[in-house]
Amino acid sequence: MTFLENIYEAGVIGEGGAGFPTHIKYAASPRYLLINAAECEPLLHTDKYQMEIFYKEMLEAIQEAKNFLKAERAVLATKKKYQDLIALFEQEIRDKSYDIELFSMDNFYPAGDEQITIYEAFQKAVPAGGIPLQVDIVVSNIATMKSIYDAQKGLPVTEKYITVTGEVKEPKIIKVPIGITIAKCIEAVGGSTLDNYMVLTGGPMMGRFLTQEEAEIAVVRKTSGGIILIPKDHALVERGNKSLLAIKNETRAACIQCNFCTQYCPRYLIGHPLHPHKIMRAFGVNDVYDEKFAEAALCCECGICELFACPMNISPRIVNSFLKKELRKNGIKVEFQTGPALPERENRYVPIDRLLSRLDIRKYYDRGKPSYMEVTTDKVTIPLGQHIGKPATACVAVGDFVTKGQVIGEIEMKDMGARVHASITGRVTHVDHAVTIESERREEA
């Protein structure tokens, strides 16, 4: 099979964001290949750990991808603070004569955001509302490159590395089967230091909150990267759980139009016509969400506006997220003009050190790099849709015996979607939007 067919067969998707099917992304013909190795969210160590262990495999996959795409340049963008890791990359590139460039960024947020990383590495702004291919760039997360390497060896995506930290007895980086519950992951690291807590899946800036009860059902997906436990009365929880009506009332009463949210917005700073302070003013006095809110579609939901910039403790990110859904529901789509990046952009980097203090999560960071462990389970529930696009179609039925790595969800190669594979060996016990497998081993004849 070809390089691209192997990626499709293995069910590889982008592991750093929304989960774009990689065989679809790599069907393009870009001039440049950018590998994003600058883990964006504070507290997450997953990508860096994998780079330390699998840097040789990742670099081999990057070179193969560059060759397949016939790209002029392959650029691996990471953070300057990863000096030991950069030295490993440089040595391996020299030893293997790879045609791969390294680019290092300062330790700021949101370094690692796709479009910000593109601007840093290439001084190009993706058009507002557009995609990287419009500036001749294909972007892959560094963890995706390990999955691409495995795919060329015939190994499908069945496992995931996760950072588990916060109010846990021992922070860990764990390797788990896809489909394991979040609660099992927490249990594996010794449980929480608290009786009552909330769970952030993802990072502290862009993650999604789960209750302890929801964590019993929610599962690890191909795009998962972090599990962070925080107290129920933490400011992040209070902010994230505000009702839209409460936010509207606060906006009407408290927004002073200081425009700090706009001045710190990463998209605004690279020339996109996104003005969160204007959106908030309109949101406070309007209940019809029409073209006047179209700019909200440009929001990357990084959270700087509400978690770092706003002095009044209101929530532009949550509002923009709501408005994006309303715009899609109402069929409103506007073309935007992209202007030049602002010259003051580099003076508005958000330092990670300050961000940790602002979010009141420094104590978790100061515990240091988590140790590593592998976690097993006797039951997984594997979603058939873990990616942008069309969910896979189950190709197994209740009662079927499956082995780890076997295809359980199929999709045609031309479709926007990804195949899904069993992450443990066992018996299929339930099939709907997900496939549940319970561990069982057959005796050898």
XYZ file of C-alpha atoms in Angstrom:
445
model
C 0.000 0.000 0.000
C 0.991 3.629 -0.467
C 2.009 6.102 2.225
C -1.458 7.677 2.105
C -3.314 4.360 2.094
C -1.417 3.248 5.203
C -2.534 6.418 6.998
C -6.142 5.786 6.003
C -5.992 2.110 7.001
C -4.624 3.025 10.453
C -7.325 5.611 11.184
C -4.882 8.471 11.752
C -6.374 11.873 12.574
C -4.901 15.137 13.815
C -4.137 14.609 17.493
C -3.677 18.228 18.512
C -7.110 19.733 17.906
C -10.416 18.911 16.249
C -9.191 15.681 14.649
C -8.995 16.357 10.900
C -8.587 13.022 9.043
C -4.929 12.922 8.034
C -5.387 10.988 4.782
C -7.703 13.767 3.583
C -5.333 16.524 4.694
C -2.379 14.836 2.986
C -4.232 14.512 -0.325
C -3.259 18.176 -0.883
C -0.144 19.544 -2.587
C 1.303 22.195 -0.241
C 4.600 24.020 -0.617
C 5.296 23.693 3.095
C 4.788 21.094 5.818
C 4.632 22.504 9.353
C 4.895 20.192 12.350
C 3.433 21.738 15.490
C 5.537 20.582 18.453
C 4.757 23.499 20.794
C 2.215 22.125 23.241
C -0.190 25.034 23.607
C -1.970 24.590 26.938
C -0.217 25.065 30.295
C 0.039 21.961 32.556
C 0.082 19.495 29.639
C 3.253 17.436 29.114
C 1.967 14.779 26.740
C 3.543 15.899 23.472
C 6.900 16.700 25.065
C 7.050 13.282 26.687
C 6.346 11.553 23.391
C 8.976 13.660 21.637
C 11.587 12.615 24.188
C 10.787 8.923 23.656
C 9.889 8.809 19.963
C 11.839 11.660 18.368
C 13.566 9.318 15.914
C 10.301 7.813 14.728
C 8.697 11.250 14.452
C 11.531 12.687 12.382
C 11.465 9.684 10.046
C 7.727 10.212 9.548
C 8.214 13.946 8.920
C 10.796 13.221 6.214
C 8.527 10.609 4.618
C 5.595 13.020 4.703
C 7.692 15.793 3.138
C 8.756 13.436 0.371
C 5.212 12.216 -0.237
C 3.760 15.739 -0.329
C 6.691 16.964 -2.465
C 6.884 19.940 -0.117
C 9.683 22.475 -0.569
C 10.242 22.751 3.174
C 9.387 20.804 6.311
C 9.530 22.924 9.464
C 9.280 21.511 12.984
C 8.178 24.302 15.342
C 8.756 23.871 19.059
C 9.561 25.984 22.124
C 12.993 27.430 22.883
C 12.821 26.145 26.428
C 13.019 22.538 25.158
C 16.802 22.816 24.736
C 17.594 19.160 25.490
C 14.925 18.034 23.065
C 16.085 20.422 20.348
C 19.597 18.990 20.693
C 18.216 15.476 20.118
C 16.323 16.632 17.035
C 19.372 18.422 15.636
C 21.632 15.406 16.128
C 19.199 12.989 14.508
C 18.624 15.350 11.563
C 22.397 15.515 11.011
C 22.892 11.778 11.448
C 20.145 10.858 8.973
C 20.679 13.825 6.613
C 17.015 14.733 6.894
C 15.792 17.833 5.086
C 13.918 19.203 8.116
C 14.229 22.677 9.626
C 13.770 23.509 13.301
C 12.036 26.675 14.443
C 11.890 27.720 18.104
C 9.304 29.964 19.765
C 9.206 31.746 23.083
C 7.183 30.215 25.910
C 3.973 32.205 25.518
C 0.289 31.424 25.139
C -1.053 30.496 22.632
C 2.203 29.272 21.051
C 1.026 25.971 19.611
C -2.236 27.371 18.269
C -2.169 26.356 14.596
C -2.517 29.806 13.074
C -0.207 31.512 15.553
C 2.453 28.865 14.942
C 2.102 29.433 11.191
C 2.587 33.163 11.668
C 5.591 32.692 13.935
C 7.317 30.204 11.614
C 6.454 31.693 8.214
C 5.328 35.268 8.903
C 2.157 34.428 7.015
C -1.383 35.002 8.259
C -3.976 32.419 7.305
C -6.866 34.381 5.732
C -9.607 35.221 8.235
C -12.052 32.323 8.288
C -9.693 30.282 6.114
C -7.451 27.239 6.406
C -3.645 26.803 6.287
C -3.746 25.345 2.770
C -4.718 28.803 1.521
C -1.165 29.899 2.322
C 0.308 26.664 0.891
C 0.858 25.030 4.283
C -0.249 21.702 5.725
C 0.017 21.473 9.523
C 0.307 18.306 11.603
C 0.687 17.892 15.346
C 3.898 16.166 16.421
C 1.993 13.304 18.081
C 0.241 12.691 14.760
C 3.655 12.020 13.226
C 4.212 9.114 15.609
C 0.853 7.691 14.497
C 1.911 8.171 10.854
C 5.138 6.303 11.584
C 3.162 3.473 13.172
C 0.741 3.445 10.235
C 3.599 2.722 7.826
C 4.385 -0.324 9.995
C 0.772 -1.511 9.820
C -0.130 -0.374 13.353
C -3.501 1.410 13.762
C -4.337 4.092 16.302
C -5.561 2.253 19.411
C -3.834 4.031 22.320
C -3.417 7.527 23.634
C -0.984 9.354 25.919
C -2.716 11.588 28.502
C -1.467 14.048 31.133
C -3.395 13.555 34.402
C -2.704 16.347 36.879
C -4.203 18.897 39.268
C -5.830 17.605 42.434
C -4.570 14.050 42.006
C -2.417 12.116 44.419
C 0.333 11.645 41.851
C 0.422 13.468 38.498
C 1.124 11.050 35.668
C 1.502 10.749 31.947
C -0.453 7.614 31.158
C -0.757 5.457 28.062
C -4.294 4.119 27.810
C -6.539 2.258 25.359
C -8.851 4.561 23.423
C -12.329 4.215 24.899
C -11.285 3.913 28.549
C -13.345 6.130 30.843
C -11.966 9.341 32.320
C -12.841 7.973 35.776
C -10.634 4.908 35.188
C -7.742 7.183 34.261
C -8.174 9.127 37.502
C -8.403 5.909 39.489
C -5.203 4.639 37.857
C -3.129 7.540 39.241
C -4.372 6.949 42.793
C -7.491 9.088 42.669
C -8.052 12.661 43.754
C -6.853 14.540 46.823
C -10.424 15.866 47.103
C -13.757 14.202 47.781
C -15.518 16.620 45.458
C -13.933 18.003 42.321
C -14.501 18.949 38.702
C -12.657 17.462 35.760
C -11.205 19.483 32.894
C -10.670 17.408 29.774
C -8.064 19.186 27.694
C -6.201 22.150 29.116
C -7.142 24.889 31.596
C -7.757 27.493 28.879
C -9.823 25.555 26.344
C -10.822 22.369 28.140
C -14.344 21.087 28.768
C -15.727 20.585 32.276
C -17.105 17.263 33.463
C -18.686 16.409 36.792
C -17.477 13.337 38.665
C -20.594 11.527 37.468
C -19.978 12.509 33.831
C -16.372 11.305 34.111
C -17.723 7.803 34.795
C -19.174 7.777 31.264
C -16.931 10.088 29.206
C -14.097 8.290 27.412
C -10.638 8.973 26.042
C -10.639 9.716 22.307
C -7.937 9.986 19.660
C -7.848 13.759 20.257
C -7.664 13.621 24.076
C -4.594 15.117 25.743
C -5.247 16.134 29.325
C -7.284 15.377 32.439
C -7.056 18.078 35.116
C -8.830 17.875 38.468
C -9.680 21.128 40.243
C -11.858 22.079 43.235
C -15.553 22.643 42.563
C -15.280 26.200 43.879
C -12.280 27.112 41.705
C -12.651 30.333 39.697
C -12.277 28.411 36.422
C -15.298 26.302 37.327
C -17.383 29.280 38.349
C -16.525 31.065 35.095
C -17.084 28.036 32.896
C -20.463 27.162 34.407
C -22.109 30.569 34.110
C -25.417 30.526 32.268
C -25.708 32.509 29.056
C -28.396 34.686 30.659
C -26.070 35.505 33.549
C -23.298 36.394 31.103
C -25.674 38.625 29.123
C -26.752 40.445 32.279
C -23.138 40.845 33.420
C -22.144 42.101 29.993
C -24.943 44.676 29.962
C -24.045 45.871 33.444
C -20.278 45.514 33.628
C -18.636 45.686 30.185
C -16.753 48.990 30.162
C -15.608 48.708 26.515
C -11.983 48.899 27.594
C -11.183 46.747 24.515
C -8.473 44.764 26.360
C -10.113 41.577 25.030
C -9.538 42.825 21.491
C -6.052 44.161 22.130
C -4.881 40.761 23.395
C -6.812 38.640 20.876
C -4.286 36.516 18.909
C -6.467 36.550 15.779
C -6.893 40.323 15.881
C -3.146 40.744 16.297
C -2.378 38.804 13.080
C -4.799 40.960 11.103
C -8.160 39.228 11.413
C -11.174 41.579 11.768
C -12.216 40.166 15.150
C -13.202 42.695 17.834
C -14.514 40.879 20.931
C -15.346 44.137 22.755
C -17.706 45.171 19.943
C -19.315 41.726 19.949
C -19.864 41.971 23.701
C -21.472 45.396 23.387
C -23.886 44.062 20.739
C -24.543 40.875 22.717
C -25.542 42.831 25.806
C -28.372 44.632 23.998
C -29.496 42.228 21.258
C -31.373 38.930 21.249
C -31.319 38.410 17.464
C -28.037 36.911 16.339
C -27.565 37.991 12.739
C -24.797 39.410 10.530
C -23.762 41.961 13.146
C -22.223 39.049 15.067
C -20.456 37.477 12.065
C -16.976 38.253 13.434
C -17.542 35.710 16.206
C -16.946 32.982 13.605
C -13.250 33.967 13.604
C -12.757 33.221 17.308
C -10.339 30.357 18.055
C -11.699 30.121 21.634
C -8.210 30.336 23.151
C -9.678 32.048 26.243
C -7.210 34.937 26.533
C -10.049 37.457 26.308
C -11.899 36.193 29.374
C -9.253 34.400 31.422
C -6.411 36.901 31.050
C -7.468 40.219 29.504
C -10.899 41.134 30.900
C -10.761 43.258 34.098
C -14.503 42.832 34.699
C -14.666 39.021 34.831
C -17.051 38.612 31.893
C -16.855 35.964 29.204
C -16.232 36.857 25.531
C -15.037 33.338 24.695
C -18.228 31.674 25.940
C -20.283 34.268 24.082
C -18.344 33.733 20.850
C -18.732 29.974 21.154
C -22.507 30.406 21.505
C -22.661 32.874 18.618
C -20.731 30.567 16.289
C -23.411 27.924 16.784
C -26.163 30.485 16.191
C -24.471 31.714 13.012
C -24.257 28.154 11.674
C -27.858 27.436 12.672
C -29.036 30.579 10.884
C -26.908 29.902 7.799
C -24.977 33.144 8.190
C -21.570 33.134 6.542
C -19.597 36.278 5.767
C -16.327 36.713 3.866
C -13.711 38.721 5.723
C -10.766 40.828 4.673
C -7.466 40.092 6.405
C -5.336 43.083 7.269
C -1.654 43.296 8.217
C -0.440 42.006 11.549
C -0.222 44.687 14.207
C 3.314 45.941 14.945
C 2.667 45.743 18.702
C 1.842 42.040 18.426
C 5.109 40.791 19.949
C 4.593 43.049 22.982
C 1.304 41.322 23.729
C 2.481 37.767 24.112
C 0.888 36.213 27.185
C 3.740 34.719 29.281
C 2.954 31.251 30.634
C 4.332 32.245 34.032
C 1.820 35.079 34.405
C -0.979 32.961 32.981
C -0.437 30.235 35.576
C -0.743 32.809 38.363
C -3.791 34.468 36.804
C -5.550 31.107 36.523
C -4.565 30.102 40.076
C -3.042 26.811 38.891
C 0.636 27.464 39.581
C 0.758 24.915 42.397
C -0.030 22.153 39.910
C 2.724 23.323 37.565
C 5.237 23.514 40.413
C 4.793 19.806 41.144
C 7.048 19.233 38.161
C 6.978 16.832 35.258
C 4.654 13.862 35.848
C 6.020 10.316 35.882
C 4.886 7.711 33.336
C 2.710 4.632 33.607
C 0.699 2.333 31.348
C -2.938 1.656 32.186
C -5.103 -1.254 31.104
C -8.839 -1.836 31.363
C -11.278 -4.673 30.810
C -13.890 -2.494 29.085
C -13.802 0.256 26.464
C -16.471 2.254 24.672
C -15.006 3.540 21.421
C -16.889 6.367 19.639
C -17.358 5.899 15.903
C -17.015 9.656 15.413
C -13.844 11.044 16.988
C -12.979 13.488 14.263
C -14.197 16.252 11.971
C -16.561 14.904 9.351
C -18.538 11.720 8.902
C -18.594 9.084 11.672
C -17.394 5.604 10.789
C -19.977 2.860 10.277
C -19.794 -0.067 12.677
C -18.630 -3.249 10.931
C -19.028 -5.490 13.986
C -22.112 -6.686 15.846
C -22.980 -7.577 19.413
C -21.454 -10.940 20.249
C -18.518 -10.651 17.842
C -15.076 -11.454 19.186
C -12.489 -8.826 18.189
C -8.763 -8.500 18.671
C -6.795 -5.367 19.473
C -6.162 -3.450 16.244
C -9.085 -4.981 14.351
C -11.277 -2.578 12.365
C -14.611 -2.004 14.112
C -15.680 1.156 12.263
C -15.283 1.538 8.526
C -15.377 4.502 6.168
C -14.447 4.904 2.511
C -11.113 6.498 1.789
C -12.687 9.321 -0.224
C -14.916 10.341 2.681
C -14.132 12.940 5.344
C -13.754 10.576 8.263
C -11.498 7.952 9.801
C -11.511 4.240 10.477
C -11.856 3.053 14.072
C -10.082 0.056 15.605
C -10.520 -2.101 18.679
C -8.222 -0.958 21.481
C -8.489 -4.205 23.488
C -9.178 -7.845 22.710
C -12.628 -9.022 23.736
C -16.315 -9.422 22.981
C -18.524 -6.705 21.500
C -21.343 -6.040 23.965
C -23.005 -2.934 22.542
C -23.132 -1.046 19.238
C -24.732 2.324 18.497
C -22.809 5.585 18.067
C -19.949 3.768 19.793
C -18.723 0.187 20.088
C -18.359 -1.305 23.564
C -15.886 -4.156 24.012
C -15.380 -6.178 27.162
C -12.122 -8.010 27.696
C -12.053 -11.684 26.818
C -9.295 -13.931 25.607
C -9.757 -17.082 23.596
C -7.978 -20.202 24.706
C -5.464 -21.491 22.216
C -6.632 -24.640 20.445
